[in-house]
Amino acid sequence: MVKRVTRVLARQEVDFSGHSAGVQFAEAFETALAGRKIVMSTPVMTNAGRYHDRPLTACTMPTIDFDPVSSHRLKDEIVRLHEQGMGTGFNLDATSDPVATLRFLNSVAVESANNGQEDRPVGNMAVLSVRHPKVYEFITAKADASSDETDWKFNISVDLDRGFMEAMERGGSIELWDGRQADARHLFETLCGAAAACADPGIVFLDRMNARNPLPGLGAYTTTAPCAEVGLIAGETCQFGYLNLRQFVSTDAAGRPAIRSARLAQTTQLLTRALDNSLQISQQKLSGPRARHVSGQKRKIGIGICGLADALSVVGLPYDSEAARTLMADALSLINFASKEESVRLAEQRGPFGAMCTTVIGNRHREAPGHIERLYGHLDSGTVSAGEWRRLSRHIAATGMLRNVSTIALPPTGRSALVIDASTGIEPHFDTFSANDDVLAALEAVVHDKHQESIYDDPSTHSPAVREVLASASDICPAGHIGMAAALQRYTDEAISKTINLPAGSTADEVRDVYCAGYKAGMSGVTVYVDGSRKLQPKKLSQLATQGEV
């Protein structure tokens, strides 16, 4: 697989830069893949070099309407996209009966999943505004998912705008689109109760995502990718690859955690180039003219991360600690900056994204201050200064040189991370002792050196400091989960896929506290999962200890 993917992506390097550059890229990229520094999204791994007609994109927002006349076309389009390996995102605001539409879309997804033509399971997202007249029905559409026999292939999210959140906090009401008034607090409590029961709906703040939309002139985000890590306009697609943070941290001579900055920057530049190559391949294979147009106008890519929990383990930092949040934010700051610098170089070699040359109004990279300066020009990290962000943004505005309209998004990375035996996304370990042998050996060494204890000692004998280092998802309080996500959101172009794990029996009030905390922390969306709220889940957190796994 490594050689196959490398060969396909290297062909684009040859086309753009010649044979010598292609060979150099192939050698470096194959080494990074084999060394588990980089892992590509599953559509790249399953499609590259195996299918001549399939793009390497992970998800999209279909462009076909929901009217009855178009239902057969929409069904065929969804099945085709799923067979190509793409998940789908939908906005149901224009539908008069969003629950009926949701059930229709879900039935298509189930049929597609069962036809044997999908190389990978794909996700789907349906978003509805909190102001839709049938928002209550939508909120409770999956609340009985733990007891009925519906095979759900859709995540659902309610789009909560700032006005709603302010009304909810003061105990006021909002006006629905049909003119009726709805008690904002009661609506929110209903939403939280449904999420406690079945993990849906999540909440998304599209107004916040659109505030980070670099190209509103081409359209506002109306839905998200299936895991809510990027906003989508009609026809937009996602192109993902991931850096394994485990490979880019170490301890210095004094035993302090450190980022291997040169290695991380170089590998980020390599992945940026690989994703642009992947996008070039995909653009030629997207079937609809709208999708091809949007892809060329934006050239949006998403560099994500996996192995975050592994990285923290090998340097002995608790997930829920300020030191961990600072270290990981410093890493993502460098990844973001290095990817933008490489995108500038790519633009100088290959040309900028299409809208850079044609769209002045609604292209925030050409505004003053520029998009990058507005997002990051006030942030100093341990790896990139605010001044460096401002200089980069002003260079882009002055020259028009940027190949990719955005470069950073944080998907969950589930199956890709499994391929390289890394922890997923920015999540803590589900079970610390399920980490790979290399991580556990490093964790044992650092715990012994710092605390003179063994991770394999009787847990009841561990010191509080060691317990914090060994804490897994269910041990970490919601504030700890949100704290990490919020720290990384600051250096993310788009959004973050992050699940807040809650113990069995958690109530609607506890879900409400999590959702409100996420909003106040500046998140673009929040999802919760209460242990045992679904009939089917990988493991019950409450059973891990009795199985000898913690």
XYZ file of C-alpha atoms in Angstrom:
550
model
C 0.000 0.000 0.000
C 2.812 2.425 0.871
C 4.476 1.989 -2.517
C 1.172 2.135 -4.394
C 0.068 5.406 -2.787
C 3.526 6.921 -3.136
C 3.692 6.019 -6.815
C 0.342 7.649 -7.576
C 1.076 10.893 -5.716
C 4.602 11.119 -7.120
C 3.247 11.198 -10.678
C 1.744 14.598 -9.968
C 5.080 15.803 -8.640
C 6.700 14.726 -11.896
C 4.012 16.502 -13.933
C 4.494 19.746 -12.013
C 8.228 19.743 -11.289
C 9.962 17.131 -13.412
C 11.424 13.667 -12.965
C 14.133 14.570 -10.459
C 11.676 16.319 -8.137
C 9.303 13.379 -8.449
C 11.978 10.917 -7.401
C 12.987 13.096 -4.462
C 9.367 13.432 -3.333
C 8.741 9.698 -3.679
C 11.760 8.767 -1.581
C 10.876 11.201 1.200
C 7.160 10.380 1.202
C 7.629 6.622 1.181
C 10.046 6.940 4.091
C 7.545 9.059 6.037
C 4.716 6.587 5.422
C 6.816 3.550 6.267
C 8.158 5.297 9.366
C 4.614 6.081 10.556
C 5.228 9.803 10.561
C 2.412 10.293 8.049
C -0.750 8.337 7.375
C -3.237 9.284 4.690
C -7.012 9.267 4.983
C -8.659 5.974 4.125
C -9.981 7.096 0.695
C -6.403 7.785 -0.370
C -5.258 4.396 0.885
C -8.172 2.472 -0.635
C -8.503 4.315 -3.960
C -5.045 5.490 -5.049
C -3.700 3.164 -7.720
C -6.649 0.768 -7.424
C -9.445 2.627 -9.210
C -8.879 4.889 -12.182
C -12.223 6.661 -11.780
C -12.387 7.318 -8.025
C -11.234 10.551 -6.364
C -9.186 10.446 -3.179
C -11.541 12.708 -1.239
C -13.102 11.842 2.113
C -16.448 13.653 2.050
C -18.627 16.122 0.203
C -21.895 18.042 0.218
C -24.068 16.768 -2.665
C -25.630 19.429 -4.874
C -28.944 17.733 -5.767
C -32.118 19.159 -4.209
C -34.476 17.283 -1.884
C -37.632 17.709 -3.998
C -39.585 14.553 -4.964
C -38.666 14.934 -8.628
C -34.967 14.688 -7.745
C -35.218 11.890 -5.155
C -34.059 9.135 -7.510
C -31.151 11.252 -8.748
C -30.206 12.080 -5.164
C -30.340 8.419 -4.174
C -28.118 7.422 -7.093
C -25.697 10.238 -6.264
C -25.391 9.220 -2.605
C -24.804 5.569 -3.506
C -22.165 6.576 -6.052
C -20.384 8.855 -3.589
C -20.401 6.169 -0.898
C -19.012 3.581 -3.300
C -16.232 6.028 -4.129
C -15.423 6.266 -0.415
C -16.939 9.671 0.340
C -19.123 10.514 3.304
C -21.792 13.148 2.835
C -23.009 16.244 4.645
C -26.494 17.728 4.258
C -28.362 20.810 5.403
C -32.071 20.130 5.923
C -33.200 23.729 6.494
C -35.074 23.911 3.178
C -37.130 20.778 3.845
C -40.630 21.029 5.279
C -40.273 17.688 7.075
C -36.621 17.259 8.080
C -37.211 13.998 9.969
C -38.839 12.352 6.948
C -35.951 13.572 4.803
C -33.455 12.288 7.362
C -35.063 8.863 7.384
C -35.049 8.760 3.576
C -31.374 9.707 3.457
C -30.552 7.166 6.142
C -32.380 4.398 4.278
C -30.291 5.183 1.204
C -27.110 5.077 3.287
C -28.095 1.738 4.839
C -28.892 0.255 1.438
C -25.590 1.526 0.080
C -23.666 0.073 3.024
C -25.300 -3.309 2.489
C -24.727 -3.597 -1.247
C -21.154 -4.834 -0.852
C -19.646 -2.108 -3.038
C -18.182 0.123 -0.320
C -14.498 -0.422 0.441
C -14.809 1.472 3.705
C -17.672 2.447 6.010
C -18.585 6.069 5.397
C -20.242 8.592 7.658
C -22.974 11.128 7.016
C -24.108 14.339 8.675
C -27.460 16.131 8.696
C -27.588 19.682 10.097
C -30.726 21.652 10.949
C -31.082 25.213 12.214
C -32.431 25.654 15.722
C -34.965 28.052 14.183
C -36.607 25.468 11.899
C -40.318 25.011 12.756
C -39.806 21.266 13.227
C -36.601 21.446 15.217
C -38.165 19.608 18.182
C -39.018 16.601 16.009
C -35.501 16.620 14.581
C -33.911 16.783 18.028
C -35.734 13.647 19.173
C -35.461 11.757 15.871
C -32.768 9.442 17.238
C -33.586 9.597 20.944
C -34.965 6.062 20.833
C -31.975 4.742 18.881
C -30.883 2.557 21.804
C -34.198 0.695 21.809
C -35.522 0.618 18.242
C -34.111 -1.422 15.388
C -33.163 1.462 13.116
C -29.711 1.058 11.616
C -28.466 4.626 11.733
C -25.756 5.742 9.323
C -26.230 9.447 10.058
C -24.938 11.814 12.693
C -27.234 14.755 13.319
C -26.405 18.218 14.627
C -28.420 21.297 15.473
C -26.975 24.614 14.351
C -27.120 26.972 17.332
C -26.550 30.635 16.543
C -25.340 33.318 18.923
C -28.802 34.801 19.343
C -30.180 31.460 20.474
C -27.389 30.921 22.995
C -27.920 34.385 24.463
C -31.674 33.787 24.715
C -31.094 30.416 26.353
C -28.716 31.866 28.928
C -31.126 34.634 29.959
C -34.210 32.391 29.890
C -35.755 34.075 26.858
C -37.375 32.846 23.671
C -36.482 32.753 19.983
C -38.624 33.216 16.904
C -38.880 30.188 14.634
C -39.080 30.684 10.880
C -42.865 30.256 10.899
C -43.261 33.128 13.366
C -43.921 31.026 16.465
C -41.986 31.653 19.663
C -40.000 28.860 21.288
C -38.650 28.822 24.822
C -34.891 28.682 24.228
C -34.056 27.051 27.539
C -36.695 24.324 27.140
C -35.520 23.642 23.606
C -31.925 23.368 24.780
C -32.889 21.061 27.649
C -34.746 18.822 25.196
C -31.655 18.709 23.000
C -29.421 17.815 25.949
C -31.806 15.082 27.053
C -31.753 13.507 23.602
C -27.945 13.657 23.494
C -27.729 11.996 26.910
C -30.004 9.224 25.655
C -28.310 8.429 22.342
C -25.357 10.813 21.704
C -27.381 12.780 19.130
C -27.838 15.528 18.292
C -24.501 17.181 18.581
C -24.316 20.936 18.387
C -22.557 23.000 15.759
C -22.031 26.752 15.533
C -22.042 27.494 11.819
C -21.785 31.221 12.508
C -18.405 30.567 14.133
C -17.309 28.299 11.309
C -18.294 30.945 8.778
C -16.301 33.530 10.711
C -13.293 31.325 9.869
C -14.411 30.756 6.265
C -11.581 32.212 4.156
C -13.697 32.505 1.014
C -17.272 33.577 1.867
C -17.568 35.070 -1.602
C -17.919 31.538 -2.962
C -20.580 30.623 -0.421
C -21.324 30.261 3.271
C -20.895 26.948 5.043
C -24.302 25.313 5.470
C -23.277 21.883 6.714
C -20.198 19.993 7.840
C -18.283 16.839 7.113
C -19.721 13.764 8.885
C -17.578 14.368 11.976
C -17.937 18.174 11.886
C -14.243 18.906 11.329
C -14.784 21.132 8.266
C -17.553 23.328 6.973
C -18.935 22.632 3.514
C -20.657 24.583 0.782
C -22.566 22.770 -1.955
C -20.166 20.655 -4.002
C -17.227 21.125 -1.639
C -14.967 18.168 -0.861
C -12.409 17.238 1.808
C -8.830 16.052 1.293
C -7.146 14.702 4.436
C -3.791 13.383 5.627
C -2.438 13.056 9.152
C 0.746 13.585 11.126
C 1.497 11.108 13.908
C 2.560 13.367 16.783
C 4.207 10.460 18.584
C 7.028 10.743 16.063
C 7.697 14.408 16.791
C 8.130 14.656 20.561
C 10.953 13.672 22.872
C 12.508 14.653 26.172
C 15.584 16.851 26.361
C 18.696 16.224 28.434
C 16.914 17.515 31.529
C 13.928 15.235 30.944
C 11.650 18.056 29.792
C 9.127 17.396 26.989
C 10.148 18.940 23.686
C 8.936 19.125 20.083
C 11.280 17.924 17.360
C 10.613 21.117 15.471
C 12.802 20.673 12.395
C 11.490 17.176 11.754
C 7.888 18.285 12.278
C 8.190 21.282 9.948
C 9.841 19.239 7.193
C 7.275 16.453 7.423
C 4.429 18.974 7.403
C 5.800 20.506 4.218
C 5.968 17.048 2.663
C 2.373 16.250 3.617
C 1.154 19.616 2.307
C 2.689 18.807 -1.052
C 1.270 15.271 -0.988
C -2.243 16.544 -0.280
C -2.036 19.086 -3.081
C -1.020 16.238 -5.383
C -3.910 14.168 -4.075
C -6.318 17.045 -4.659
C -5.068 17.421 -8.223
C -5.857 13.764 -8.873
C -9.257 14.031 -7.226
C -10.275 17.167 -9.077
C -9.974 15.349 -12.387
C -12.254 12.541 -11.139
C -15.044 14.462 -9.418
C -18.168 13.815 -11.453
C -20.131 17.052 -11.111
C -19.153 20.415 -12.617
C -19.984 22.209 -9.352
C -17.650 19.936 -7.367
C -14.830 20.416 -9.857
C -15.357 24.180 -9.836
C -15.334 24.493 -6.036
C -12.302 22.221 -5.753
C -10.338 24.350 -8.194
C -11.464 27.643 -6.702
C -10.492 26.661 -3.155
C -7.976 23.816 -3.319
C -8.758 23.243 0.366
C -6.758 20.550 2.137
C -6.903 19.313 5.705
C -3.786 18.289 7.589
C -4.873 16.565 10.779
C -3.123 14.864 13.654
C -3.216 11.506 15.353
C -1.068 9.999 18.083
C -1.640 12.924 20.447
C -2.326 10.676 23.432
C 0.680 8.541 22.502
C 2.874 11.645 22.316
C 1.819 12.750 25.779
C 2.397 9.279 27.194
C 5.960 8.971 25.935
C 6.923 12.284 27.560
C 4.957 11.565 30.732
C 2.408 14.386 30.591
C -1.184 13.960 31.792
C -3.742 14.668 29.064
C -5.575 17.008 31.434
C -2.705 19.355 32.234
C -1.674 22.823 31.167
C 1.728 21.475 30.126
C 0.075 18.983 27.757
C -2.200 21.610 26.251
C 0.713 23.982 25.722
C 2.932 21.323 24.130
C 0.239 20.162 21.719
C -0.806 23.716 20.841
C 2.840 24.537 20.101
C 3.012 21.500 17.815
C -0.166 22.438 15.937
C 0.935 26.056 15.645
C 4.108 24.900 13.908
C 2.185 22.475 11.679
C -0.197 25.236 10.633
C 2.561 27.742 9.938
C 4.771 25.279 8.044
C 1.831 24.149 5.910
C 1.023 27.752 4.961
C 4.656 28.471 4.089
C 4.733 25.385 1.872
C 1.431 26.394 0.282
C 3.023 29.726 -0.628
C 5.928 27.876 -2.260
C 3.503 25.608 -4.105
C 1.621 28.641 -5.405
C 4.858 30.110 -6.724
C 5.529 26.834 -8.566
C 2.007 25.768 -9.576
C -0.217 28.814 -9.208
C -2.572 29.904 -6.396
C -6.052 28.574 -5.696
C -8.433 29.692 -8.418
C -10.399 32.298 -6.481
C -7.237 34.115 -5.422
C -7.070 35.569 -8.913
C -10.781 36.097 -9.554
C -12.427 36.896 -6.218
C -11.488 40.114 -4.433
C -14.699 40.766 -2.488
C -15.285 37.817 -0.202
C -11.683 36.569 -0.336
C -10.419 37.185 3.182
C -6.812 36.450 2.237
C -6.878 39.705 0.232
C -8.423 41.807 2.999
C -6.588 44.002 5.502
C -5.875 42.500 7.906
C -5.636 39.262 5.976
C -7.363 36.048 6.967
C -4.282 34.465 8.541
C -3.423 37.620 10.465
C -6.993 37.885 11.734
C -6.993 34.286 12.986
C -3.442 33.943 14.262
C -1.742 37.340 14.218
C -2.382 37.879 17.930
C -1.134 34.445 19.034
C 2.340 33.710 20.350
C 3.229 30.043 20.757
C 6.455 28.352 21.697
C 7.095 27.629 18.018
C 5.640 30.567 16.035
C 5.401 34.205 17.076
C 2.490 36.532 16.379
C 4.830 38.622 14.266
C 5.662 35.672 12.033
C 1.953 35.061 11.429
C 1.401 38.709 10.530
C 4.336 38.795 8.118
C 3.139 35.640 6.383
C -0.414 36.944 6.048
C 0.737 40.276 4.618
C 3.020 38.531 2.134
C 0.086 36.452 0.894
C -2.165 39.515 0.608
C 0.497 41.436 -1.319
C 1.534 38.661 -3.703
C -1.615 36.574 -4.055
C 0.548 33.512 -3.605
C -1.242 30.737 -1.684
C -1.982 27.378 -3.240
C -4.562 26.159 -0.715
C -7.263 28.358 0.777
C -6.914 26.487 4.094
C -4.681 23.675 5.281
C -5.585 22.545 8.816
C -8.572 20.512 10.035
C -8.753 17.896 12.771
C -10.840 14.824 11.822
C -11.130 11.837 14.180
C -8.607 9.796 12.080
C -10.088 6.528 13.383
C -9.249 3.931 10.756
C -6.141 5.692 9.512
C -4.711 5.821 13.027
C -5.418 2.113 13.449
C -3.352 1.374 10.341
C -0.238 2.738 12.061
C -1.263 1.635 15.571
C -1.571 5.202 16.835
C -4.071 6.818 19.176
C -6.901 8.509 17.307
C -7.170 12.222 16.598
C -6.821 14.434 19.635
C -8.584 11.932 21.882
C -7.035 10.586 25.083
C -6.446 6.867 25.245
C -9.698 4.959 25.510
C -7.662 2.531 27.608
C -4.074 3.545 28.321
C -2.887 -0.053 28.318
C -4.198 -0.604 24.791
C -1.451 1.679 23.456
C 1.215 0.001 21.353
C 4.237 -1.661 22.943
C 6.585 1.164 21.980
C 4.406 3.748 23.729
C 3.963 1.587 26.827
C 7.711 0.984 27.064
C 8.408 4.715 26.856
C 5.654 5.435 29.373
C 7.062 2.869 31.793
C 10.523 4.407 31.477
C 9.384 7.977 32.080
C 7.164 7.014 35.034
C 10.060 5.113 36.577
C 12.490 7.993 36.030
C 10.169 10.747 37.271
C 8.203 8.966 39.978
C 10.136 5.775 40.803
C 6.997 3.728 40.125
C 5.886 1.197 37.535
C 2.787 1.576 35.415
C 2.174 -2.123 36.089
C 2.022 -1.709 39.866
C -1.292 -2.240 41.632
C -3.287 0.883 40.614
C -4.285 1.454 44.236
C -0.613 2.047 45.088
C 0.006 4.653 42.385
C 0.717 8.199 43.463
C -1.733 10.920 42.344
C 0.807 12.126 39.765
C 1.055 8.697 38.139
C -2.709 8.274 38.176
C -2.991 11.520 36.234
C -0.487 10.318 33.640
C -2.332 7.001 33.249
C -5.808 8.563 33.102
C -7.867 7.391 30.131
C -10.913 8.930 28.461
C -13.383 7.936 31.160
C -11.106 9.194 33.952
C -10.754 12.682 32.498
C -13.377 15.222 33.515
C -15.322 17.031 30.772
C -13.366 20.221 31.450
C -10.174 18.315 30.641
C -11.549 17.135 27.293
C -12.809 20.597 26.409
C -9.577 22.231 27.549
C -7.496 20.253 25.058
C -9.937 20.865 22.217
C -10.124 24.588 22.954
C -6.329 24.894 23.075
C -6.062 23.316 19.629
C -9.042 25.149 18.134
C -6.985 28.349 18.317
C -4.570 26.965 15.700
C -7.120 25.170 13.510
C -8.315 26.731 10.252
C -11.636 24.957 10.398
C -12.903 22.866 13.306
C -12.164 19.847 15.478
C -13.805 16.458 15.741
C -13.842 15.717 19.478
C -16.070 13.527 21.617
C -16.603 14.349 25.287
C -16.920 10.998 27.059
C -19.344 10.854 29.982
C -19.915 7.945 32.383
C -23.013 5.767 32.307
C -25.993 7.429 33.919
C -24.947 10.971 33.040
C -27.939 13.289 32.919
C -29.249 15.940 30.583
C -28.012 18.557 33.054
C -24.476 17.195 32.772
C -24.695 17.247 28.978
C -25.954 20.836 29.207
C -22.921 21.786 31.286
C -20.602 20.263 28.667
C -22.333 21.965 25.749
C -22.287 25.341 27.507
C -18.639 24.947 28.473
C -17.737 24.129 24.869
C -19.561 27.209 23.648
C -17.855 29.462 26.192
C -14.467 27.956 25.290
C -14.901 29.066 21.682
C -15.498 25.651 20.122
C -17.141 25.347 16.694
C -19.121 22.309 17.798
C -19.444 19.766 20.594
C -20.419 16.096 20.727
C -20.941 13.956 23.816
C -21.142 10.225 24.355
C -22.642 8.722 27.499
C -21.275 5.246 28.179
C -23.886 2.627 27.365
C -26.259 4.983 25.551
C -26.015 2.868 22.407
C -26.633 -0.865 22.130
C -23.542 -1.197 19.980
C -20.302 0.398 21.135
C -16.703 -0.921 21.017
C -16.436 -1.441 24.785
C -18.229 -0.322 27.886
C -15.905 1.870 29.885
C -17.366 0.571 33.116
C -16.343 -2.980 32.245
C -12.685 -2.302 31.449
C -11.511 -2.617 35.030
C -13.309 -5.922 35.575
C -11.684 -7.277 32.424
C -8.207 -6.489 33.762
C -7.657 -3.796 31.156
C -6.987 -0.862 33.466
